[in-house]
mmCIF file of C-alpha atoms in Angstrom:
data_model
loop_
_atom_site.group_PDB
_atom_site.id
_atom_site.type_symbol
_atom_site.label_atom_id
_atom_site.label_comp_id
_atom_site.label_asym_id
_atom_site.label_seq_id
_atom_site.Cartn_x
_atom_site.Cartn_y
_atom_site.Cartn_z
ATOM 1 C CA MET A 568 -12.091 -42.444 -0.148
ATOM 2 C CA THR A 569 -8.612 -43.761 0.738
ATOM 3 C CA LYS A 570 -6.022 -42.989 -1.915
ATOM 4 C CA LYS A 571 -3.529 -45.549 -3.189
ATOM 5 C CA TYR A 572 -0.705 -43.057 -2.565
ATOM 6 C CA ASP A 573 -0.116 -40.419 0.053
ATOM 7 C CA VAL A 574 2.510 -38.643 -2.079
ATOM 8 C CA VAL A 575 3.756 -39.000 -5.646
ATOM 9 C CA GLY A 576 7.025 -37.167 -6.314
ATOM 10 C CA ILE A 577 8.169 -35.990 -9.740
ATOM 11 C CA GLY A 578 11.772 -34.951 -10.302
ATOM 12 C CA ASN A 579 15.308 -35.742 -11.393
ATOM 13 C CA ALA A 580 16.317 -39.398 -11.160
ATOM 14 C CA ILE A 581 19.987 -39.177 -10.189
ATOM 15 C CA VAL A 582 22.490 -41.657 -8.753
ATOM 16 C CA ASP A 583 24.524 -40.045 -5.976
ATOM 17 C CA ILE A 584 28.210 -40.914 -5.661
ATOM 18 C CA LEU A 585 29.294 -39.814 -2.184
ATOM 19 C CA THR A 586 32.863 -39.557 -0.996
ATOM 20 C CA HIS A 587 34.980 -37.748 1.597
ATOM 21 C CA VAL A 588 37.624 -35.324 0.310
ATOM 22 C CA GLU A 589 39.961 -32.774 1.846
ATOM 23 C CA ASP A 590 39.700 -29.048 1.113
ATOM 24 C CA GLY A 591 42.916 -29.344 -0.888
ATOM 25 C CA PHE A 592 41.252 -31.727 -3.369
ATOM 26 C CA LEU A 593 38.592 -29.118 -4.130
ATOM 27 C CA ALA A 594 41.307 -26.520 -4.707
ATOM 28 C CA GLU A 595 43.216 -28.865 -7.038
ATOM 29 C CA GLN A 596 40.063 -29.501 -9.072
ATOM 30 C CA LYS A 597 39.149 -25.784 -9.073
ATOM 31 C CA LEU A 598 35.819 -26.523 -7.396
ATOM 32 C CA ALA A 599 34.177 -23.830 -5.269
ATOM 33 C CA LYS A 600 33.401 -25.323 -1.874
ATOM 34 C CA GLY A 601 29.676 -25.700 -1.261
ATOM 35 C CA SER A 602 28.753 -25.125 -4.902
ATOM 36 C CA MET A 603 26.707 -27.202 -7.347
ATOM 37 C CA GLN A 604 28.262 -27.357 -10.800
ATOM 38 C CA LEU A 605 26.983 -28.998 -13.967
ATOM 39 C CA PHE A 606 29.415 -31.329 -15.768
ATOM 40 C CA ASP A 607 29.201 -33.019 -19.135
ATOM 41 C CA GLU A 608 29.580 -36.795 -19.337
ATOM 42 C CA ALA A 609 33.325 -36.694 -20.099
ATOM 43 C CA ALA A 610 34.149 -34.294 -17.243
ATOM 44 C CA ALA A 611 32.055 -36.349 -14.803
ATOM 45 C CA ALA A 612 33.922 -39.519 -15.825
ATOM 46 C CA GLU A 613 37.295 -37.780 -15.432
ATOM 47 C CA LEU A 614 36.435 -36.615 -11.910
ATOM 48 C CA TYR A 615 35.117 -40.062 -10.982
ATOM 49 C CA GLU A 616 38.502 -41.591 -11.801
ATOM 50 C CA LYS A 617 40.163 -39.291 -9.242
ATOM 51 C CA LEU A 618 37.854 -40.197 -6.355
ATOM 52 C CA GLY A 619 38.601 -42.700 -3.634
ATOM 53 C CA GLN A 620 36.154 -45.075 -1.978
ATOM 54 C CA ALA A 621 32.564 -43.960 -2.570
ATOM 55 C CA ILE A 622 28.961 -44.851 -1.803
ATOM 56 C CA GLU A 623 26.630 -45.139 -4.802
ATOM 57 C CA CYS A 624 22.892 -44.845 -4.207
ATOM 58 C CA SER A 625 19.799 -43.452 -5.855
ATOM 59 C CA GLY A 626 19.304 -39.732 -5.309
ATOM 60 C CA GLY A 627 17.670 -36.613 -6.678
ATOM 61 C CA SER A 628 15.704 -34.170 -4.559
ATOM 62 C CA ALA A 629 12.115 -35.385 -5.009
ATOM 63 C CA ALA A 630 13.284 -39.008 -5.054
ATOM 64 C CA ASN A 631 14.993 -38.461 -1.685
ATOM 65 C CA THR A 632 11.723 -37.103 -0.299
ATOM 66 C CA VAL A 633 9.773 -40.066 -1.674
ATOM 67 C CA ALA A 634 12.316 -42.500 -0.203
ATOM 68 C CA GLY A 635 12.021 -40.815 3.202
ATOM 69 C CA LEU A 636 8.233 -41.009 3.067
ATOM 70 C CA ALA A 637 8.368 -44.705 2.189
ATOM 71 C CA SER A 638 10.768 -45.381 5.073
ATOM 72 C CA MET A 639 8.295 -43.726 7.468
ATOM 73 C CA GLY A 640 5.437 -45.880 6.193
ATOM 74 C CA SER A 641 3.710 -43.407 3.875
ATOM 75 C CA LYS A 642 2.469 -44.836 0.580
ATOM 76 C CA SER A 643 4.643 -43.132 -2.013
ATOM 77 C CA ALA A 644 5.665 -43.301 -5.655
ATOM 78 C CA PHE A 645 8.161 -41.560 -7.929
ATOM 79 C CA ILE A 646 8.090 -40.411 -11.538
ATOM 80 C CA GLY A 647 11.471 -39.713 -13.156
ATOM 81 C CA LYS A 648 13.658 -40.760 -16.084
ATOM 82 C CA VAL A 649 16.635 -43.134 -16.119
ATOM 83 C CA ARG A 650 18.466 -44.872 -18.961
ATOM 84 C CA ASP A 651 18.555 -48.690 -19.338
ATOM 85 C CA ASP A 652 22.107 -48.844 -17.974
ATOM 86 C CA GLN A 653 23.926 -49.869 -14.782
ATOM 87 C CA LEU A 654 23.238 -46.614 -12.922
ATOM 88 C CA GLY A 655 19.607 -46.778 -14.015
ATOM 89 C CA ARG A 656 19.328 -50.239 -12.468
ATOM 90 C CA ILE A 657 20.960 -48.987 -9.247
ATOM 91 C CA PHE A 658 18.452 -46.145 -9.042
ATOM 92 C CA ARG A 659 15.423 -48.391 -9.614
ATOM 93 C CA HIS A 660 16.586 -51.028 -7.135
ATOM 94 C CA ASP A 661 17.380 -48.514 -4.376
ATOM 95 C CA ILE A 662 14.125 -46.565 -4.449
ATOM 96 C CA THR A 663 11.863 -49.606 -4.783
ATOM 97 C CA SER A 664 13.739 -51.499 -2.039
ATOM 98 C CA LEU A 665 12.536 -48.811 0.389
ATOM 99 C CA GLY A 666 8.927 -49.490 -0.567
ATOM 100 C CA ALA A 667 8.239 -46.710 -3.101
ATOM 101 C CA ASP A 668 6.672 -47.488 -6.489
ATOM 102 C CA PHE A 669 8.736 -46.480 -9.539
ATOM 103 C CA THR A 670 7.120 -47.532 -12.809
ATOM 104 C CA THR A 671 8.406 -44.894 -15.262
ATOM 105 C CA SER A 672 9.804 -46.666 -18.326
ATOM 106 C CA ASN A 673 13.571 -46.594 -18.966
ATOM 107 C CA ALA A 674 14.940 -44.512 -21.818
ATOM 108 C CA THR A 675 16.438 -46.869 -24.411
ATOM 109 C CA TRP A 676 18.443 -44.243 -26.275
ATOM 110 C CA GLY A 677 20.072 -40.881 -25.583
ATOM 111 C CA PRO A 678 22.198 -39.786 -22.631
ATOM 112 C CA ALA A 679 23.160 -42.046 -19.744
ATOM 113 C CA THR A 680 21.486 -42.062 -16.314
ATOM 114 C CA ALA A 681 22.239 -38.879 -14.383
ATOM 115 C CA LEU A 682 24.800 -38.847 -11.586
ATOM 116 C CA CYS A 683 25.848 -36.417 -8.876
ATOM 117 C CA GLN A 684 29.300 -36.673 -7.345
ATOM 118 C CA VAL A 685 28.935 -35.341 -3.811
ATOM 119 C CA LEU A 686 32.285 -34.349 -2.298
ATOM 120 C CA VAL A 687 32.029 -34.007 1.477
ATOM 121 C CA THR A 688 34.773 -32.103 3.341
ATOM 122 C CA PRO A 689 35.652 -32.651 7.030
ATOM 123 C CA ASP A 690 33.316 -29.791 8.083
ATOM 124 C CA ALA A 691 30.371 -31.736 6.506
ATOM 125 C CA GLU A 692 30.000 -29.187 3.682
ATOM 126 C CA ARG A 693 28.999 -30.724 0.365
ATOM 127 C CA THR A 694 30.249 -29.763 -3.092
ATOM 128 C CA MET A 695 28.207 -31.286 -5.905
ATOM 129 C CA CYS A 696 29.305 -32.043 -9.460
ATOM 130 C CA THR A 697 26.272 -33.120 -11.474
ATOM 131 C CA TYR A 698 25.817 -34.733 -14.878
ATOM 132 C CA LEU A 699 22.115 -34.439 -15.669
ATOM 133 C CA GLY A 700 21.987 -37.028 -18.446
ATOM 134 C CA ALA A 701 18.671 -38.817 -18.978
ATOM 135 C CA CYS A 702 16.774 -37.243 -16.064
ATOM 136 C CA VAL A 703 16.064 -33.965 -17.879
ATOM 137 C CA ASN A 704 14.294 -35.824 -20.693
ATOM 138 C CA LEU A 705 11.082 -36.337 -18.710
ATOM 139 C CA THR A 706 8.026 -35.661 -20.903
ATOM 140 C CA GLU A 707 4.247 -35.462 -20.590
ATOM 141 C CA GLU A 708 4.071 -39.102 -21.693
ATOM 142 C CA ASP A 709 5.894 -40.146 -18.541
ATOM 143 C CA ILE A 710 3.130 -38.727 -16.326
ATOM 144 C CA ASP A 711 0.954 -41.602 -15.110
ATOM 145 C CA GLU A 712 -2.529 -40.050 -14.909
ATOM 146 C CA GLU A 713 -3.985 -42.780 -12.698
ATOM 147 C CA MET A 714 -1.049 -42.503 -10.300
ATOM 148 C CA ILE A 715 -1.544 -38.723 -9.943
ATOM 149 C CA ARG A 716 -5.311 -39.055 -9.522
ATOM 150 C CA ASN A 717 -4.766 -41.620 -6.796
ATOM 151 C CA ALA A 718 -2.311 -39.528 -4.767
ATOM 152 C CA SER A 719 -3.302 -37.148 -1.981
ATOM 153 C CA ILE A 720 -0.320 -34.900 -2.840
ATOM 154 C CA THR A 721 1.733 -34.471 -6.012
ATOM 155 C CA TYR A 722 5.185 -33.154 -5.042
ATOM 156 C CA LEU A 723 7.308 -31.328 -7.641
ATOM 157 C CA GLU A 724 11.029 -30.581 -7.642
ATOM 158 C CA GLY A 725 12.179 -27.081 -8.661
ATOM 159 C CA TYR A 726 15.478 -28.426 -10.006
ATOM 160 C CA LEU A 727 13.565 -29.923 -12.957
ATOM 161 C CA TRP A 728 11.952 -26.618 -13.937
ATOM 162 C CA ASP A 729 14.440 -26.074 -16.772
ATOM 163 C CA PRO A 730 13.629 -28.212 -19.836
ATOM 164 C CA GLU A 731 10.481 -27.138 -21.661
ATOM 165 C CA GLU A 732 9.227 -30.726 -21.961
ATOM 166 C CA ALA A 733 9.636 -31.245 -18.213
ATOM 167 C CA LYS A 734 7.672 -28.044 -17.548
ATOM 168 C CA LYS A 735 4.860 -29.419 -19.705
ATOM 169 C CA ALA A 736 4.996 -32.656 -17.703
ATOM 170 C CA PHE A 737 4.736 -30.700 -14.435
ATOM 171 C CA ARG A 738 1.808 -28.638 -15.695
ATOM 172 C CA LYS A 739 0.021 -31.785 -16.845
ATOM 173 C CA ALA A 740 0.481 -33.365 -13.405
ATOM 174 C CA ILE A 741 -0.764 -30.197 -11.664
ATOM 175 C CA ALA A 742 -3.877 -30.105 -13.853
ATOM 176 C CA ILE A 743 -4.639 -33.795 -13.216
ATOM 177 C CA ALA A 744 -4.147 -33.421 -9.459
ATOM 178 C CA HIS A 745 -6.392 -30.392 -9.146
ATOM 179 C CA ASP A 746 -9.022 -31.903 -11.432
ATOM 180 C CA ALA A 747 -9.107 -34.863 -9.035
ATOM 181 C CA GLY A 748 -9.413 -32.541 -6.031
ATOM 182 C CA GLN A 749 -5.898 -33.352 -4.754
ATOM 183 C CA LYS A 750 -3.109 -31.129 -3.404
ATOM 184 C CA THR A 751 0.058 -30.030 -5.189
ATOM 185 C CA SER A 752 3.398 -29.220 -3.600
ATOM 186 C CA LEU A 753 6.622 -27.620 -4.858
ATOM 187 C CA SER A 754 10.158 -27.420 -3.516
ATOM 188 C CA LEU A 755 12.050 -24.338 -4.731
ATOM 189 C CA SER A 756 15.166 -26.551 -4.503
ATOM 190 C CA ASP A 757 17.998 -23.995 -4.668
ATOM 191 C CA PRO A 758 18.579 -20.216 -4.844
ATOM 192 C CA PHE A 759 20.007 -20.539 -8.348
ATOM 193 C CA CYS A 760 16.709 -22.133 -9.469
ATOM 194 C CA VAL A 761 14.779 -19.208 -7.981
ATOM 195 C CA ASP A 762 17.145 -16.732 -9.624
ATOM 196 C CA ARG A 763 16.565 -18.280 -13.060
ATOM 197 C CA HIS A 764 12.818 -18.863 -12.779
ATOM 198 C CA ARG A 765 11.596 -16.246 -10.325
ATOM 199 C CA GLU A 766 8.644 -14.957 -12.350
ATOM 200 C CA GLU A 767 7.479 -18.451 -13.268
ATOM 201 C CA PHE A 768 7.832 -19.643 -9.670
ATOM 202 C CA LEU A 769 5.830 -16.642 -8.461
ATOM 203 C CA SER A 770 3.083 -17.549 -10.914
ATOM 204 C CA LEU A 771 3.208 -21.227 -9.939
ATOM 205 C CA THR A 772 3.010 -20.567 -6.205
ATOM 206 C CA ARG A 773 0.157 -18.096 -6.671
ATOM 207 C CA ASP A 774 -1.986 -20.146 -9.056
ATOM 208 C CA ASP A 775 -1.006 -23.816 -8.930
ATOM 209 C CA ILE A 776 0.724 -24.834 -5.688
ATOM 210 C CA ASP A 777 -0.946 -25.613 -2.365
ATOM 211 C CA ILE A 778 2.111 -26.521 -0.242
ATOM 212 C CA LEU A 779 5.449 -24.763 -0.767
ATOM 213 C CA PHE A 780 8.850 -25.852 0.568
ATOM 214 C CA ALA A 781 11.829 -23.474 0.595
ATOM 215 C CA ASN A 782 14.750 -22.457 2.731
ATOM 216 C CA GLU A 783 14.980 -18.910 4.021
ATOM 217 C CA GLU A 784 17.301 -17.679 1.271
ATOM 218 C CA GLU A 785 15.087 -19.106 -1.473
ATOM 219 C CA LEU A 786 11.994 -17.454 -0.005
ATOM 220 C CA LEU A 787 13.729 -14.086 0.262
ATOM 221 C CA MET A 788 14.857 -14.339 -3.372
ATOM 222 C CA LEU A 789 11.388 -15.345 -4.527
ATOM 223 C CA PHE A 790 9.826 -12.192 -3.090
ATOM 224 C CA ASP A 791 12.830 -9.950 -3.764
ATOM 225 C CA THR A 792 13.351 -8.834 -0.175
ATOM 226 C CA ARG A 793 15.919 -9.217 2.599
ATOM 227 C CA ASP A 794 13.264 -9.130 5.339
ATOM 228 C CA LEU A 795 11.877 -12.505 6.363
ATOM 229 C CA ASN A 796 8.640 -11.099 7.798
ATOM 230 C CA THR A 797 7.925 -9.350 4.500
ATOM 231 C CA ALA A 798 8.510 -12.601 2.610
ATOM 232 C CA LEU A 799 6.316 -14.581 5.014
ATOM 233 C CA ALA A 800 3.490 -12.073 4.625
ATOM 234 C CA ALA A 801 3.796 -12.376 0.842
ATOM 235 C CA VAL A 802 3.828 -16.168 0.749
ATOM 236 C CA LYS A 803 0.598 -16.271 2.785
ATOM 237 C CA GLU A 804 -1.069 -14.547 -0.148
ATOM 238 C CA HIS A 805 0.279 -17.161 -2.580
ATOM 239 C CA CYS A 806 -0.302 -20.614 -1.112
ATOM 240 C CA GLU A 807 -2.245 -22.364 1.583
ATOM 241 C CA ILE A 808 0.845 -23.733 3.362
ATOM 242 C CA ALA A 809 4.521 -22.771 3.231
ATOM 243 C CA ALA A 810 7.221 -24.580 5.210
ATOM 244 C CA ILE A 811 10.439 -22.549 5.386
ATOM 245 C CA THR A 812 13.608 -24.161 6.755
ATOM 246 C CA ARG A 813 16.159 -22.055 8.642
ATOM 247 C CA GLY A 814 18.990 -24.491 9.367
ATOM 248 C CA ALA A 815 19.805 -24.807 13.068
ATOM 249 C CA LYS A 816 17.051 -22.285 13.856
ATOM 250 C CA GLY A 817 14.395 -24.791 12.793
ATOM 251 C CA CYS A 818 11.548 -23.766 10.509
ATOM 252 C CA VAL A 819 8.646 -21.380 10.046
ATOM 253 C CA VAL A 820 5.279 -22.622 8.787
ATOM 254 C CA THR A 821 2.595 -20.353 7.370
ATOM 255 C CA TYR A 822 -0.912 -21.758 7.238
ATOM 256 C CA ASN A 823 -3.670 -19.477 5.964
ATOM 257 C CA SER A 824 -3.229 -16.382 8.188
ATOM 258 C CA GLU A 825 -1.090 -18.111 10.856
ATOM 259 C CA THR A 826 2.696 -18.058 11.282
ATOM 260 C CA ILE A 827 4.149 -20.881 13.378
ATOM 261 C CA GLU A 828 7.802 -20.975 14.458
ATOM 262 C CA VAL A 829 9.274 -24.385 15.282
ATOM 263 C CA SER A 830 12.654 -24.582 17.038
ATOM 264 C CA GLY A 831 15.471 -26.598 15.522
ATOM 265 C CA ARG A 832 17.058 -29.707 17.043
ATOM 266 C CA ARG A 833 20.602 -29.869 18.372
ATOM 267 C CA VAL A 834 22.737 -32.205 16.249
ATOM 268 C CA SER A 835 25.971 -33.311 17.914
ATOM 269 C CA ASN A 836 27.221 -35.610 15.143
ATOM 270 C CA LEU A 837 26.950 -33.550 11.955
ATOM 271 C CA VAL A 838 28.423 -35.601 9.091
ATOM 272 C CA ASP A 839 26.889 -34.491 5.775
ATOM 273 C CA THR A 840 24.181 -31.910 5.087
ATOM 274 C CA THR A 841 23.179 -33.567 1.791
ATOM 275 C CA GLY A 842 19.425 -34.105 1.657
ATOM 276 C CA ALA A 843 18.468 -32.127 4.765
ATOM 277 C CA GLY A 844 15.795 -30.136 2.908
ATOM 278 C CA ASP A 845 14.525 -33.195 1.062
ATOM 279 C CA LEU A 846 14.063 -35.190 4.255
ATOM 280 C CA PHE A 847 12.544 -32.187 6.039
ATOM 281 C CA ALA A 848 9.870 -32.213 3.321
ATOM 282 C CA ALA A 849 9.409 -35.968 3.830
ATOM 283 C CA GLY A 850 8.871 -35.572 7.577
ATOM 284 C CA PHE A 851 6.530 -32.626 7.119
ATOM 285 C CA LEU A 852 4.432 -34.343 4.441
ATOM 286 C CA HIS A 853 4.277 -37.575 6.444
ATOM 287 C CA GLY A 854 2.856 -35.569 9.331
ATOM 288 C CA TYR A 855 0.433 -33.761 7.020
ATOM 289 C CA VAL A 856 -1.029 -36.905 5.423
ATOM 290 C CA SER A 857 -1.261 -38.432 8.916
ATOM 291 C CA GLY A 858 -3.483 -35.541 10.025
ATOM 292 C CA ALA A 859 -0.966 -33.801 12.322
ATOM 293 C CA ASP A 860 -1.238 -30.082 13.091
ATOM 294 C CA MET A 861 1.177 -27.659 11.424
ATOM 295 C CA ALA A 862 3.511 -27.322 14.423
ATOM 296 C CA THR A 863 3.846 -31.105 14.661
ATOM 297 C CA CYS A 864 4.445 -31.345 10.902
ATOM 298 C CA GLY A 865 7.274 -28.833 11.272
ATOM 299 C CA SER A 866 8.729 -30.724 14.243
ATOM 300 C CA MET A 867 8.596 -33.986 12.310
ATOM 301 C CA GLY A 868 10.393 -32.331 9.397
ATOM 302 C CA ASN A 869 13.105 -31.035 11.725
ATOM 303 C CA LEU A 870 13.448 -34.456 13.352
ATOM 304 C CA ILE A 871 13.893 -36.383 10.102
ATOM 305 C CA ALA A 872 16.291 -33.751 8.719
ATOM 306 C CA SER A 873 18.387 -34.026 11.897
ATOM 307 C CA GLU A 874 18.718 -37.769 11.331
ATOM 308 C CA VAL A 875 19.835 -37.574 7.694
ATOM 309 C CA ILE A 876 22.641 -35.100 8.398
ATOM 310 C CA SER A 877 24.133 -37.497 10.960
ATOM 311 C CA HIS A 878 25.374 -39.886 8.226
ATOM 312 C CA MET A 879 26.681 -39.836 4.663
ATOM 313 C CA GLY A 880 24.091 -39.451 1.932
ATOM 314 C CA ALA A 881 20.585 -38.170 1.479
ATOM 315 C CA ARG A 882 18.734 -41.429 2.023
ATOM 316 C CA PRO A 883 17.484 -42.964 5.284
ATOM 317 C CA ASP A 884 20.273 -44.832 7.084
ATOM 318 C CA ILE A 885 17.848 -46.348 9.599
ATOM 319 C CA ASP A 886 14.202 -47.404 9.754
ATOM 320 C CA LEU A 887 12.597 -43.965 9.914
ATOM 321 C CA LYS A 888 9.261 -45.361 11.054
ATOM 322 C CA ALA A 889 10.889 -46.868 14.153
ATOM 323 C CA PHE A 890 12.951 -43.694 14.650
ATOM 324 C CA LEU A 891 9.801 -41.566 14.489
ATOM 325 C CA ASP A 892 7.947 -43.862 16.896
ATOM 326 C CA GLN A 893 10.823 -43.601 19.382
ATOM 327 C CA ASN A 894 10.805 -39.819 19.242
ATOM 328 C CA MET A 895 7.071 -39.167 19.356
ATOM 329 C CA GLY A 896 5.340 -38.408 22.663
ATOM 330 C CA THR A 897 2.100 -40.068 23.706
ATOM 331 C CA SER A 898 0.204 -36.929 22.662
ATOM 332 C CA GLY A 899 1.464 -37.270 19.085
ATOM 333 C CA GLU A 900 4.035 -34.487 19.431
ATOM 334 C CA VAL A 901 7.739 -34.883 18.719
ATOM 335 C CA ASN A 902 9.905 -35.222 21.828
#
């Protein structure tokens, strides 16, 4: 039976504020280059006042993946929490304008909609200053049971594995998906998430997750090793599929007992690495729900990631469906 959705993503609903800065600005603000730091509302507002021209658009890891899927033509939806404020309206407009469904009700009290100020230096490195606001207040009540039951894959964002209520929401979604015979997927999101939640992530990937996304460093941390082959052997015992990104080297996909290496793509116009992992997951999942083999899924992930890092921001800057069509060979493989 055809499902209403290919993928439903659950995660932080954040508005990204993207701007170019010089290295000296980071030094003046005492910000470690390449880091992600949590700010309170007052500190975020103070930094905002010091920024120059900026782009404001909906963001958040799982939301970026959902937006990428929608741009490629996959039927997608997002579950996440925003406040009934200006940034909340920006988030809802942006993600739905790409064709994704977003029906989670607005919070009418409590903290403001979350924002992430992404400071991009001339070398394309990103430094993120994040105010989490309303997005961490996701609860079990926000999980739309019919939406999860009618999705081939439920995709979860590791960044949201902090608040206890959000964990309950994730576990509820996992239970609904598996009860309906559907797949679950998790992105480990960031090494600091793995460092904080290693034991819980190990349990999740072993018992509850079918498709895992991670970069190489996150995978090594998860299995407490510095040897990639050891980590790949371990992840095969945990989940059906793991897609591990390795930057310019491409990715490695494990599928049951197989290990598939997929070469990276040369990018001559690197602008901003924000969202590379999120859009890799979008390309991979689009290939998966389209019935592609694992190598092609990995190639599609690499292709879409290479496009997003060629412009500012983590959202599609072009029609990804047309871009994919232009770069696919007649045999269904990526050129």
